[in-house]
Tab-separated table of C-alpha atoms in Angstrom:
chain	number	residue	atom	x	y	z
H	1420	MET	CA	-68.286	-10.961	-4.823
H	1421	THR	CA	-68.180	-10.735	-1.046
H	1422	GLN	CA	-69.544	-7.908	1.063
H	1423	SER	CA	-66.055	-6.969	2.311
H	1424	THR	CA	-64.811	-6.691	-1.246
H	1425	ARG	CA	-67.668	-4.335	-2.149
H	1426	LEU	CA	-66.947	-2.189	0.897
H	1427	SER	CA	-63.251	-2.018	0.037
H	1428	ARG	CA	-64.010	-0.868	-3.474
H	1429	ARG	CA	-66.486	1.716	-2.219
H	1430	GLY	CA	-63.875	3.046	0.197
H	1431	LEU	CA	-61.328	3.208	-2.577
H	1432	LEU	CA	-63.695	5.105	-4.869
H	1433	ALA	CA	-64.597	7.483	-2.075
H	1434	GLY	CA	-60.922	8.104	-1.338
H	1435	LEU	CA	-60.160	8.733	-5.001
H	1436	SER	CA	-63.102	11.148	-5.228
H	1437	SER	CA	-61.777	13.065	-2.225
H	1438	VAL	CA	-58.350	13.214	-3.800
H	1439	GLY	CA	-59.894	14.604	-6.982
H	1440	LEU	CA	-61.669	17.358	-5.079
H	1441	LEU	CA	-58.504	18.286	-3.223
H	1442	ALA	CA	-56.569	18.304	-6.478
H	1443	ALA	CA	-58.985	20.855	-7.892
H	1444	CYS	CA	-58.329	23.038	-4.851
H	1445	GLY	CA	-54.548	22.618	-5.071
H	1446	THR	CA	-54.133	23.579	-8.746
H	1447	THR	CA	-51.372	26.195	-9.233
H	1448	THR	CA	-51.191	28.959	-11.798
H	1449	PRO	CA	-48.240	29.158	-14.231
H	1450	PHE	CA	-45.441	31.589	-13.426
H	1451	THR	CA	-45.664	34.947	-15.182
H	1452	ALA	CA	-42.441	36.875	-15.724
H	1453	PRO	CA	-42.443	40.190	-13.834
H	1454	LYS	CA	-42.228	43.483	-15.670
H	1455	ALA	CA	-39.974	46.377	-14.744
H	1456	ASP	CA	-40.977	50.031	-14.790
H	1457	VAL	CA	-38.160	51.870	-16.559
H	1458	ALA	CA	-37.888	55.220	-18.282
H	1459	ASP	CA	-39.093	55.638	-21.855
H	1460	ARG	CA	-35.630	56.632	-23.062
H	1461	PHE	CA	-32.098	56.648	-21.806
H	1462	ALA	CA	-30.623	60.105	-21.265
H	1463	GLY	CA	-29.049	61.619	-24.374
H	1464	ASN	CA	-29.638	58.554	-26.507
H	1465	SER	CA	-31.013	57.909	-29.971
H	1466	PRO	CA	-32.762	54.752	-31.234
H	1467	ALA	CA	-30.410	51.835	-31.720
H	1468	ARG	CA	-29.550	49.654	-34.653
H	1469	ARG	CA	-28.485	46.218	-33.487
H	1470	ALA	CA	-26.123	45.427	-36.350
H	1471	GLY	CA	-22.941	43.885	-35.000
H	1472	ALA	CA	-24.224	43.908	-31.413
H	1473	ASN	CA	-23.023	40.405	-30.632
H	1474	THR	CA	-19.409	41.280	-31.491
H	1475	TRP	CA	-19.216	44.814	-30.197
H	1476	TRP	CA	-15.459	44.580	-29.572
H	1477	ALA	CA	-14.969	44.448	-33.371
H	1478	ALA	CA	-15.618	48.210	-33.317
H	1479	PHE	CA	-11.959	48.636	-32.289
H	1480	ARG	CA	-10.822	46.947	-35.509
H	1481	ASP	CA	-7.913	45.410	-33.630
H	1482	SER	CA	-6.896	41.900	-34.681
H	1483	GLN	CA	-4.857	41.384	-31.502
H	1484	LEU	CA	-7.905	42.146	-29.348
H	1485	ASP	CA	-10.006	39.779	-31.482
H	1486	ARG	CA	-7.521	36.963	-30.868
H	1487	LEU	CA	-7.452	37.582	-27.127
H	1488	VAL	CA	-11.261	37.566	-26.945
H	1489	ASN	CA	-11.460	34.316	-28.907
H	1490	ASP	CA	-8.851	32.738	-26.628
H	1491	GLY	CA	-10.725	33.912	-23.548
H	1492	LEU	CA	-14.073	32.545	-24.717
H	1493	ALA	CA	-12.452	29.197	-25.512
H	1494	ARG	CA	-10.178	28.778	-22.479
H	1495	ASN	CA	-11.293	31.031	-19.644
H	1496	LEU	CA	-11.825	29.001	-16.490
H	1497	ASP	CA	-14.914	30.931	-15.372
H	1498	VAL	CA	-16.590	30.313	-18.722
H	1499	MET	CA	-15.670	26.632	-18.615
H	1500	SER	CA	-17.080	26.392	-15.081
H	1501	ALA	CA	-20.339	28.021	-16.214
H	1502	VAL	CA	-20.604	25.557	-19.099
H	1503	ALA	CA	-20.087	22.692	-16.632
H	1504	SER	CA	-22.937	24.078	-14.507
H	1505	ILE	CA	-25.175	23.797	-17.584
H	1506	ARG	CA	-24.446	20.075	-17.795
H	1507	GLU	CA	-25.298	19.748	-14.109
H	1508	ALA	CA	-28.607	21.585	-14.590
H	1509	GLU	CA	-29.440	19.405	-17.608
H	1510	ALA	CA	-28.816	16.265	-15.576
H	1511	ASN	CA	-30.960	17.599	-12.735
H	1512	ALA	CA	-33.786	18.358	-15.173
H	1513	ARG	CA	-33.632	14.781	-16.478
H	1514	LEU	CA	-33.638	13.494	-12.905
H	1515	VAL	CA	-36.729	15.514	-12.001
H	1516	GLY	CA	-38.480	14.411	-15.180
H	1517	ALA	CA	-37.767	10.764	-14.399
H	1518	SER	CA	-39.585	11.020	-11.068
H	1519	ASP	CA	-42.875	11.554	-12.905
H	1520	LEU	CA	-42.573	8.297	-14.861
H	1521	PRO	CA	-43.408	4.765	-13.711
H	1522	GLN	CA	-40.495	3.163	-11.891
H	1523	ILE	CA	-39.819	-0.456	-12.831
H	1524	THR	CA	-37.521	-2.597	-10.725
H	1525	ALA	CA	-36.435	-6.215	-11.004
H	1526	SER	CA	-34.712	-8.481	-8.515
H	1527	ALA	CA	-33.747	-12.146	-8.385
H	1528	SER	CA	-32.535	-14.486	-5.667
H	1529	GLY	CA	-31.501	-18.105	-5.293
H	1530	GLN	CA	-30.939	-20.401	-2.287
H	1531	ARG	CA	-29.755	-23.964	-1.740
H	1532	GLY	CA	-29.819	-25.728	1.629
H	1533	ASP	CA	-31.591	-27.914	4.196
H	1534	SER	CA	-34.391	-25.833	5.641
H	1535	THR	CA	-35.988	-28.683	7.653
H	1536	GLY	CA	-32.954	-30.361	9.243
H	1537	ALA	CA	-33.999	-33.741	7.803
H	1538	GLY	CA	-31.055	-34.020	5.478
H	1539	THR	CA	-33.109	-32.982	2.472
H	1540	VAL	CA	-31.356	-30.444	0.338
H	1541	SER	CA	-33.577	-28.195	-1.736
H	1542	GLU	CA	-33.000	-25.322	-4.160
H	1543	THR	CA	-35.167	-22.266	-4.360
H	1544	SER	CA	-35.073	-19.426	-6.893
H	1545	SER	CA	-37.324	-16.442	-7.357
H	1546	GLY	CA	-37.567	-13.221	-9.277
H	1547	THR	CA	-39.633	-10.122	-8.654
H	1548	LEU	CA	-40.793	-7.515	-11.155
H	1549	GLY	CA	-42.125	-4.390	-9.462
H	1550	VAL	CA	-43.833	-1.295	-10.829
H	1551	SER	CA	-44.481	1.931	-8.919
H	1552	TRP	CA	-46.038	5.133	-10.218
H	1553	MET	CA	-46.808	8.156	-8.090
H	1554	ILE	CA	-49.701	10.024	-9.676
H	1555	ASP	CA	-49.043	13.771	-9.631
H	1556	VAL	CA	-52.500	14.765	-8.436
H	1557	PHE	CA	-51.551	18.010	-6.695
H	1558	GLY	CA	-48.793	19.207	-9.030
H	1559	ALA	CA	-45.715	18.574	-6.894
H	1560	ASN	CA	-43.853	16.929	-9.762
H	1561	ARG	CA	-45.089	19.521	-12.243
H	1562	ALA	CA	-43.765	22.257	-9.970
H	1563	ALA	CA	-40.457	20.404	-9.653
H	1564	ARG	CA	-40.189	20.186	-13.442
H	1565	ARG	CA	-40.931	23.902	-13.802
H	1566	GLY	CA	-38.254	24.663	-11.234
H	1567	ALA	CA	-35.727	22.415	-12.970
H	1568	ARG	CA	-36.426	24.040	-16.339
H	1569	ALA	CA	-36.023	27.488	-14.776
H	1570	ASP	CA	-32.745	26.395	-13.175
H	1571	LEU	CA	-31.535	25.131	-16.545
H	1572	ASP	CA	-32.439	28.445	-18.180
H	1573	ALA	CA	-30.599	30.249	-15.394
H	1574	ALA	CA	-27.536	28.044	-15.976
H	1575	TYR	CA	-27.463	28.925	-19.681
H	1576	LEU	CA	-27.850	32.599	-18.826
H	1577	SER	CA	-25.123	32.295	-16.201
H	1578	ALA	CA	-22.790	31.135	-18.964
H	1579	ASP	CA	-23.825	34.175	-21.020
H	1580	VAL	CA	-23.055	36.400	-18.039
H	1581	ALA	CA	-19.654	34.736	-17.675
H	1582	ARG	CA	-18.871	35.223	-21.369
H	1583	LEU	CA	-19.915	38.871	-21.319
H	1584	THR	CA	-17.909	39.488	-18.142
H	1585	VAL	CA	-14.829	37.818	-19.567
H	1586	VAL	CA	-15.012	39.678	-22.875
H	1587	SER	CA	-15.410	43.071	-21.172
H	1588	ALA	CA	-12.581	42.234	-18.737
H	1589	ILE	CA	-10.276	41.214	-21.598
H	1590	ALA	CA	-11.120	44.337	-23.569
H	1591	SER	CA	-10.557	46.580	-20.521
H	1592	ALA	CA	-7.233	44.913	-19.669
H	1593	TYR	CA	-6.161	45.250	-23.302
H	1594	ILE	CA	-7.037	48.947	-23.331
H	1595	ASP	CA	-5.016	49.404	-20.137
H	1596	ALA	CA	-2.039	47.521	-21.575
H	1597	ARG	CA	-2.045	49.647	-24.725
H	1598	TYR	CA	-2.421	52.796	-22.618
H	1599	TYR	CA	0.632	52.018	-20.495
H	1600	GLN	CA	2.534	50.936	-23.577
H	1601	ASN	CA	1.743	54.206	-25.337
H	1602	MET	CA	2.477	56.257	-22.239
H	1603	ARG	CA	5.833	54.543	-21.921
H	1604	ASP	CA	6.660	55.323	-25.552
H	1605	LEU	CA	5.585	58.954	-25.140
H	1606	THR	CA	7.697	59.300	-22.007
H	1607	ARG	CA	10.712	57.854	-23.796
H	1608	GLN	CA	10.206	60.278	-26.674
H	1609	SER	CA	9.966	63.144	-24.201
H	1610	LEU	CA	13.061	61.836	-22.463
H	1611	GLU	CA	15.023	61.965	-25.698
H	1612	SER	CA	13.772	65.479	-26.378
H	1613	ARG	CA	14.759	66.583	-22.887
H	1614	LYS	CA	18.188	65.037	-23.293
H	1615	GLN	CA	18.625	67.070	-26.460
H	1616	SER	CA	17.652	70.175	-24.535
H	1617	LEU	CA	20.153	69.243	-21.821
H	1618	ARG	CA	22.954	68.821	-24.380
H	1619	LEU	CA	22.004	72.153	-25.921
H	1620	THR	CA	22.073	73.837	-22.521
H	1621	GLU	CA	25.468	72.332	-21.691
H	1622	GLN	CA	26.842	73.649	-25.006
H	1623	GLN	CA	25.422	77.087	-24.281
H	1624	ASP	CA	26.935	76.927	-20.805
H	1625	VAL	CA	30.397	76.273	-22.273
H	1626	LEU	CA	29.959	79.283	-24.542
H	1627	GLY	CA	28.756	81.378	-21.614
H	1628	ALA	CA	25.278	81.850	-23.081
H	1629	SER	CA	23.476	80.031	-20.256
H	1630	THR	CA	23.799	79.632	-16.508
H	1631	ARG	CA	24.378	76.725	-14.171
H	1632	ILE	CA	20.740	77.031	-13.100
H	1633	ASP	CA	19.603	76.346	-16.676
H	1634	VAL	CA	21.705	73.194	-16.777
H	1635	LEU	CA	20.314	71.969	-13.444
H	1636	GLN	CA	16.750	72.582	-14.543
H	1637	ALA	CA	17.367	70.643	-17.755
H	1638	GLU	CA	18.819	67.761	-15.744
H	1639	GLN	CA	15.749	67.811	-13.492
H	1640	LEU	CA	13.470	67.400	-16.488
H	1641	VAL	CA	15.500	64.418	-17.688
H	1642	THR	CA	15.402	62.824	-14.231
H	1643	GLN	CA	11.635	63.380	-13.934
H	1644	ALA	CA	11.055	61.578	-17.231
H	1645	GLU	CA	13.293	58.694	-16.161
H	1646	ALA	CA	11.414	58.420	-12.841
H	1647	ALA	CA	8.071	58.253	-14.684
H	1648	LEU	CA	9.054	55.131	-16.648
H	1649	PRO	CA	9.034	52.408	-13.910
H	1650	PRO	CA	5.369	52.933	-12.871
H	1651	LEU	CA	4.308	52.769	-16.517
H	1652	GLU	CA	6.272	49.570	-17.060
H	1653	THR	CA	4.701	48.102	-13.916
H	1654	GLY	CA	1.215	49.026	-15.133
H	1655	PHE	CA	1.916	47.367	-18.482
H	1656	ASP	CA	3.179	44.189	-16.807
H	1657	GLN	CA	0.135	44.019	-14.533
H	1658	SER	CA	-2.245	44.429	-17.486
H	1659	VAL	CA	-0.398	41.675	-19.356
H	1660	ASN	CA	-0.673	39.394	-16.314
H	1661	ARG	CA	-4.400	40.086	-16.178
H	1662	LEU	CA	-4.786	39.195	-19.854
H	1663	ALA	CA	-2.800	35.991	-19.318
H	1664	THR	CA	-5.131	34.982	-16.475
H	1665	LEU	CA	-8.286	35.746	-18.451
H	1666	THR	CA	-7.110	33.801	-21.507
H	1667	ASP	CA	-5.422	30.946	-19.608
H	1668	SER	CA	-2.140	31.836	-21.283
H	1669	THR	CA	1.361	32.868	-20.215
H	1670	SER	CA	2.396	36.443	-19.530
H	1671	SER	CA	5.488	36.126	-21.723
H	1672	ALA	CA	3.407	35.048	-24.728
H	1673	VAL	CA	0.908	37.872	-24.284
H	1674	ALA	CA	3.642	40.493	-23.758
H	1675	ALA	CA	5.511	39.309	-26.847
H	1676	ALA	CA	2.366	39.567	-28.958
H	1677	LEU	CA	1.625	43.077	-27.701
H	1678	ARG	CA	5.171	44.288	-28.332
H	1679	LYS	CA	5.194	42.757	-31.795
H	1680	SER	CA	1.923	44.388	-32.847
H	1681	GLY	CA	2.943	47.896	-31.728
H	1682	GLY	CA	1.697	50.231	-29.042
H	1683	THR	CA	-1.038	52.274	-30.735
H	1684	GLN	CA	-4.009	52.892	-28.475
H	1685	PRO	CA	-7.178	51.281	-29.871
H	1686	ARG	CA	-10.196	53.480	-30.387
H	1687	ALA	CA	-13.746	52.422	-31.240
H	1688	ARG	CA	-14.563	53.442	-34.806
H	1689	TYR	CA	-18.285	53.677	-34.131
H	1690	SER	CA	-20.583	55.920	-32.205
H	1691	ALA	CA	-22.960	54.084	-29.925
H	1692	SER	CA	-26.636	54.330	-29.094
H	1693	VAL	CA	-28.542	52.017	-26.819
H	1694	GLY	CA	-32.212	52.269	-27.741
H	1695	VAL	CA	-35.394	51.543	-25.788
H	1696	PRO	CA	-34.563	50.918	-22.101
H	1697	ALA	CA	-37.071	48.093	-21.669
H	1698	ASP	CA	-35.574	46.198	-24.620
H	1699	VAL	CA	-32.030	46.746	-23.372
H	1700	ILE	CA	-32.805	45.583	-19.842
H	1701	ARG	CA	-34.681	42.569	-21.179
H	1702	ALA	CA	-31.641	41.580	-23.248
H	1703	ARG	CA	-29.246	41.566	-20.297
H	1704	PRO	CA	-28.422	37.980	-19.304
H	1705	ASP	CA	-28.014	38.832	-15.616
H	1706	VAL	CA	-31.535	40.297	-15.448
H	1707	ARG	CA	-32.973	37.328	-17.330
H	1708	MET	CA	-31.073	34.963	-15.057
H	1709	SER	CA	-32.540	36.679	-11.986
H	1710	GLU	CA	-36.011	36.307	-13.489
H	1711	ARG	CA	-35.495	32.575	-14.062
H	1712	GLN	CA	-34.198	32.171	-10.510
H	1713	PHE	CA	-37.375	33.897	-9.342
H	1714	ALA	CA	-39.404	31.426	-11.405
H	1715	SER	CA	-37.540	28.527	-9.819
H	1716	ALA	CA	-38.214	29.906	-6.348
H	1717	MET	CA	-41.924	30.240	-7.125
H	1718	ALA	CA	-41.977	26.620	-8.265
H	1719	GLY	CA	-40.450	25.742	-4.904
H	1720	VAL	CA	-43.438	27.399	-3.211
H	1721	ASP	CA	-45.796	25.208	-5.229
H	1722	GLN	CA	-43.822	22.124	-4.211
H	1723	ALA	CA	-43.994	23.091	-0.547
H	1724	GLN	CA	-47.742	23.741	-0.864
H	1725	ALA	CA	-48.322	20.316	-2.427
H	1726	ALA	CA	-46.819	18.646	0.640
H	1727	PHE	CA	-50.015	19.493	2.566
H	1728	TYR	CA	-52.093	17.208	0.318
H	1729	PRO	CA	-52.279	13.394	0.064
H	1730	GLN	CA	-50.038	11.366	-2.244
H	1731	LEU	CA	-51.488	8.677	-4.458
H	1732	THR	CA	-49.218	5.858	-5.633
H	1733	LEU	CA	-50.077	2.912	-7.862
H	1734	SER	CA	-47.806	-0.078	-7.346
H	1735	GLY	CA	-47.687	-3.737	-8.190
H	1736	SER	CA	-45.362	-6.733	-8.315
H	1737	VAL	CA	-45.126	-10.218	-9.813
H	1738	THR	CA	-42.973	-12.902	-8.135
H	1739	PRO	CA	-42.554	-16.373	-9.655
H	1740	LEU	CA	-41.051	-18.932	-7.183
H	1741	ASN	CA	-39.384	-22.214	-8.189
H	1742	ILE	CA	-38.716	-24.966	-5.580
H	1743	SER	CA	-36.773	-28.090	-6.529
H	1744	GLY	CA	-38.909	-31.171	-6.140
H	1745	GLY	CA	-41.903	-29.105	-5.089
H	1746	GLY	CA	-43.002	-27.384	-8.257
H	1747	SER	CA	-43.447	-23.659	-8.700
H	1748	MET	CA	-45.816	-20.893	-7.751
H	1749	LYS	CA	-46.406	-17.255	-8.698
H	1750	THR	CA	-47.627	-14.401	-6.552
H	1751	TRP	CA	-48.765	-10.975	-7.706
H	1752	GLY	CA	-50.384	-7.863	-6.376
H	1753	PHE	CA	-51.524	-4.451	-7.682
H	1754	GLY	CA	-53.339	-1.534	-6.154
H	1755	PRO	CA	-53.280	2.132	-5.065
H	1756	GLN	CA	-51.744	3.537	-1.924
H	1757	LEU	CA	-52.968	6.789	-0.405
H	1758	SER	CA	-50.690	8.675	2.002
H	1759	VAL	CA	-52.255	11.542	3.981
H	1760	PRO	CA	-50.050	13.968	6.003
H	1761	LEU	CA	-52.117	14.165	9.186
H	1762	PHE	CA	-49.441	15.494	11.542
H	1763	SER	CA	-45.871	16.579	10.743
H	1764	GLY	CA	-45.042	18.660	13.778
H	1765	GLY	CA	-45.185	21.879	11.752
H	1766	ALA	CA	-42.480	20.730	9.319
H	1767	ASN	CA	-44.610	21.331	6.224
H	1768	SER	CA	-45.589	24.796	7.415
H	1769	ALA	CA	-41.955	25.623	8.086
H	1770	ARG	CA	-40.929	24.413	4.622
H	1771	LEU	CA	-43.664	26.504	3.022
H	1772	SER	CA	-42.625	29.627	4.950
H	1773	ALA	CA	-38.994	29.084	3.956
H	1774	ALA	CA	-39.968	28.610	0.281
H	1775	GLN	CA	-42.046	31.799	0.347
H	1776	ALA	CA	-39.135	33.702	1.915
H	1777	ARG	CA	-36.781	32.417	-0.798
H	1778	ALA	CA	-39.257	33.509	-3.460
H	1779	GLU	CA	-39.423	36.998	-1.948
H	1780	GLN	CA	-35.639	37.188	-1.861
H	1781	ALA	CA	-35.516	36.130	-5.525
H	1782	ARG	CA	-38.078	38.779	-6.456
H	1783	LEU	CA	-36.083	41.489	-4.693
H	1784	ALA	CA	-32.867	40.257	-6.313
H	1785	TRP	CA	-34.532	40.515	-9.728
H	1786	ARG	CA	-35.722	44.034	-8.962
H	1787	SER	CA	-32.237	44.989	-7.784
H	1788	SER	CA	-30.701	43.635	-11.000
H	1789	VAL	CA	-33.063	45.823	-13.043
H	1790	LEU	CA	-32.171	48.967	-11.092
H	1791	ALA	CA	-28.448	48.185	-11.323
H	1792	ALA	CA	-28.752	47.610	-15.084
H	1793	VAL	CA	-30.441	50.968	-15.658
H	1794	GLU	CA	-27.819	52.739	-13.543
H	1795	GLU	CA	-24.929	51.074	-15.381
H	1796	VAL	CA	-26.284	52.050	-18.795
H	1797	GLU	CA	-26.990	55.634	-17.728
H	1798	ASN	CA	-23.518	56.035	-16.186
H	1799	ALA	CA	-21.786	54.567	-19.230
H	1800	LEU	CA	-23.780	56.829	-21.560
H	1801	ALA	CA	-23.008	59.882	-19.443
H	1802	GLY	CA	-19.290	59.291	-19.874
H	1803	TYR	CA	-19.229	58.053	-23.441
H	1804	ASN	CA	-21.381	60.867	-24.857
H	1805	ARG	CA	-18.823	63.424	-23.590
H	1806	ASP	CA	-15.611	61.574	-24.356
H	1807	SER	CA	-15.362	62.665	-27.991
H	1808	ARG	CA	-15.331	66.351	-27.009
H	1809	LEU	CA	-12.610	65.714	-24.447
H	1810	VAL	CA	-10.464	63.804	-26.938
H	1811	ALA	CA	-10.856	66.561	-29.533
H	1812	ALA	CA	-9.823	69.231	-27.042
H	1813	GLN	CA	-6.806	67.236	-25.836
H	1814	THR	CA	-5.720	66.571	-29.422
H	1815	LYS	CA	-5.732	70.298	-30.107
H	1816	LEU	CA	-3.704	70.957	-26.954
H	1817	VAL	CA	-1.051	68.433	-28.024
H	1818	GLY	CA	-0.714	70.120	-31.409
H	1819	ASN	CA	-0.297	73.522	-29.794
H	1820	ALA	CA	2.247	72.154	-27.288
H	1821	GLU	CA	4.359	70.524	-30.028
H	1822	GLU	CA	4.463	73.775	-31.976
H	1823	SER	CA	5.324	75.687	-28.817
H	1824	VAL	CA	8.288	73.400	-28.049
H	1825	GLY	CA	9.715	73.891	-31.538
H	1826	LEU	CA	9.355	77.674	-31.450
H	1827	THR	CA	10.817	78.139	-27.966
H	1828	ARG	CA	13.787	75.880	-28.721
H	1829	ASP	CA	14.585	77.772	-31.949
H	1830	SER	CA	14.294	81.069	-30.092
H	1831	TYR	CA	16.686	79.867	-27.395
H	1832	GLU	CA	19.216	78.547	-29.928
H	1833	TYR	CA	19.295	81.941	-31.627
H	1834	GLY	CA	19.776	83.670	-28.293
H	1835	GLU	CA	16.443	85.468	-28.505
H	1836	SER	CA	15.064	84.132	-25.208
H	1837	GLU	CA	16.045	82.397	-22.002
H	1838	PHE	CA	15.935	78.655	-21.398
H	1839	PHE	CA	12.997	78.683	-18.987
H	1840	PRO	CA	10.331	78.871	-21.770
H	1841	VAL	CA	11.876	75.764	-23.323
H	1842	LEU	CA	11.601	73.871	-20.023
H	1843	ASP	CA	8.032	75.005	-19.525
H	1844	ALA	CA	7.077	73.997	-23.085
H	1845	GLU	CA	8.615	70.550	-22.531
H	1846	ARG	CA	6.530	70.036	-19.394
H	1847	VAL	CA	3.332	71.171	-21.121
H	1848	LEU	CA	3.954	68.885	-24.098
H	1849	LEU	CA	4.419	65.753	-22.019
H	1850	SER	CA	1.453	66.639	-19.834
H	1851	SER	CA	-0.742	67.227	-22.896
H	1852	ARG	CA	0.291	63.916	-24.452
H	1853	GLN	CA	-0.411	62.088	-21.205
H	1854	GLU	CA	-3.826	63.680	-20.853
H	1855	LEU	CA	-4.684	62.801	-24.462
H	1856	ALA	CA	-3.645	59.199	-23.855
H	1857	GLY	CA	-5.782	59.170	-20.707
H	1858	ALA	CA	-8.754	60.614	-22.598
H	1859	LEU	CA	-8.443	57.960	-25.316
H	1860	ARG	CA	-8.189	55.273	-22.670
H	1861	GLN	CA	-11.285	56.525	-20.833
H	1862	GLN	CA	-13.258	56.784	-24.059
H	1863	SER	CA	-12.479	53.170	-24.906
H	1864	LEU	CA	-13.252	51.989	-21.371
H	1865	ASN	CA	-16.585	53.805	-21.406
H	1866	PHE	CA	-17.411	52.186	-24.744
H	1867	ILE	CA	-16.677	48.792	-23.180
H	1868	LYS	CA	-18.764	49.631	-20.111
H	1869	LEU	CA	-21.652	50.745	-22.307
H	1870	SER	CA	-21.438	47.607	-24.426
H	1871	ALA	CA	-21.353	45.372	-21.352
H	1872	ALA	CA	-24.133	47.314	-19.617
H	1873	ALA	CA	-26.337	46.918	-22.693
H	1874	ALA	CA	-25.265	43.243	-23.025
H	1875	GLY	CA	-23.932	44.006	-26.474
H	1876	GLY	CA	-27.313	45.367	-27.497
H	1877	ILE	CA	-26.013	48.693	-28.738
H	1878	GLY	CA	-26.515	50.329	-32.062
H	1879	LEU	CA	-23.251	50.808	-33.943
H	1880	LYS	CA	-23.062	53.638	-36.445
H	1881	ALA	CA	-19.850	54.279	-38.341
H	1882	ALA	CA	-18.105	57.317	-36.911
H	1883	ALA	CA	-15.939	59.705	-38.837
H	1884	SER	CA	-12.315	58.781	-38.075
């Protein structure tokens, strides 16, 4: 063994020892998910039971709504786009994982010609088999793999967010469609009642028992009811169009299905409770997605930090060469290559600063998602916990108004009172029915908001119906 060979090996060992010491200094710690400080309990809430949480819309017991939700989950374009992003993240994770494995390449070439100009034609062929493996001494590849896994988790959670958003949007649009449909039916019923009152007034006018003013007031009530119909029909059409968009269907098909199944307003047959705030927030896919994005950003910091350290690559190749008339030969080589970033013009420092800024932005975005989640649950609970009292009060008002209309009309027919009480009772009845329909609508919408805010993680307890 020559002296130069011994020196080369000593230099190589010294370089590898230095790399090992630097690697010990550059070791990164695994990412730890952050924890949010939230209240011990949500306001006005009892512990939850999670039975049926994943299909919270089944609380409405509405087969038409179930079909629309199933269609939306299967055909909604946003959901399909989110699923496609999962495939992209999976491919990226495989790509990052492949960079940590030895890379094997092969090439071949052939040539025929006169290389000397002496009229001698020769043929040459060769093939090369190369192997290259970058040893992940300072964790750059490990950080890249952690980031890719976090991105994949975030992609799956993004699909969950899309599904939850679509389901809540479909349920809300369906509640709106049924509301306008019911309001339209109530207005038509009131219109028929007012037309009866108008005919009665006209008969009394012929007999001299009423005045022209009574007839005009009755006509005004009829006209008011007729004028209220177009906005309700427009609201119904717009809700149907929204459902068609969410389910990738046609408006005519959705409208036909809604008309065929009747116009009764759906109402959740369960009372809701959310449970422990920390568990609810942890179950929300948007919060979990923000946490995984934070993890990915932290992995990016580790990657940027690893760029300050040397890179060690082991590579080798084997090349057999065949020459016609001249025999064959084979060349080979194998050894390490050490690359040290001595001067980059501040590029590595800039990349590290940018990665740290992205990580801080991701942390703040996660914190913001937690605060928004708590606010959404609290707001939904505040409305839903009071809706039942409002519905009960409005139901009682409708009953009183219906009885009042019957009594005042009988009294007017018998000539015991004037027509004005009948007109006033008609107005009160329609107003009471409209307010009851609005209360039922708001109760259902608040149930949907609560279910979406808790990511379906609500306790469902059968309510007395």
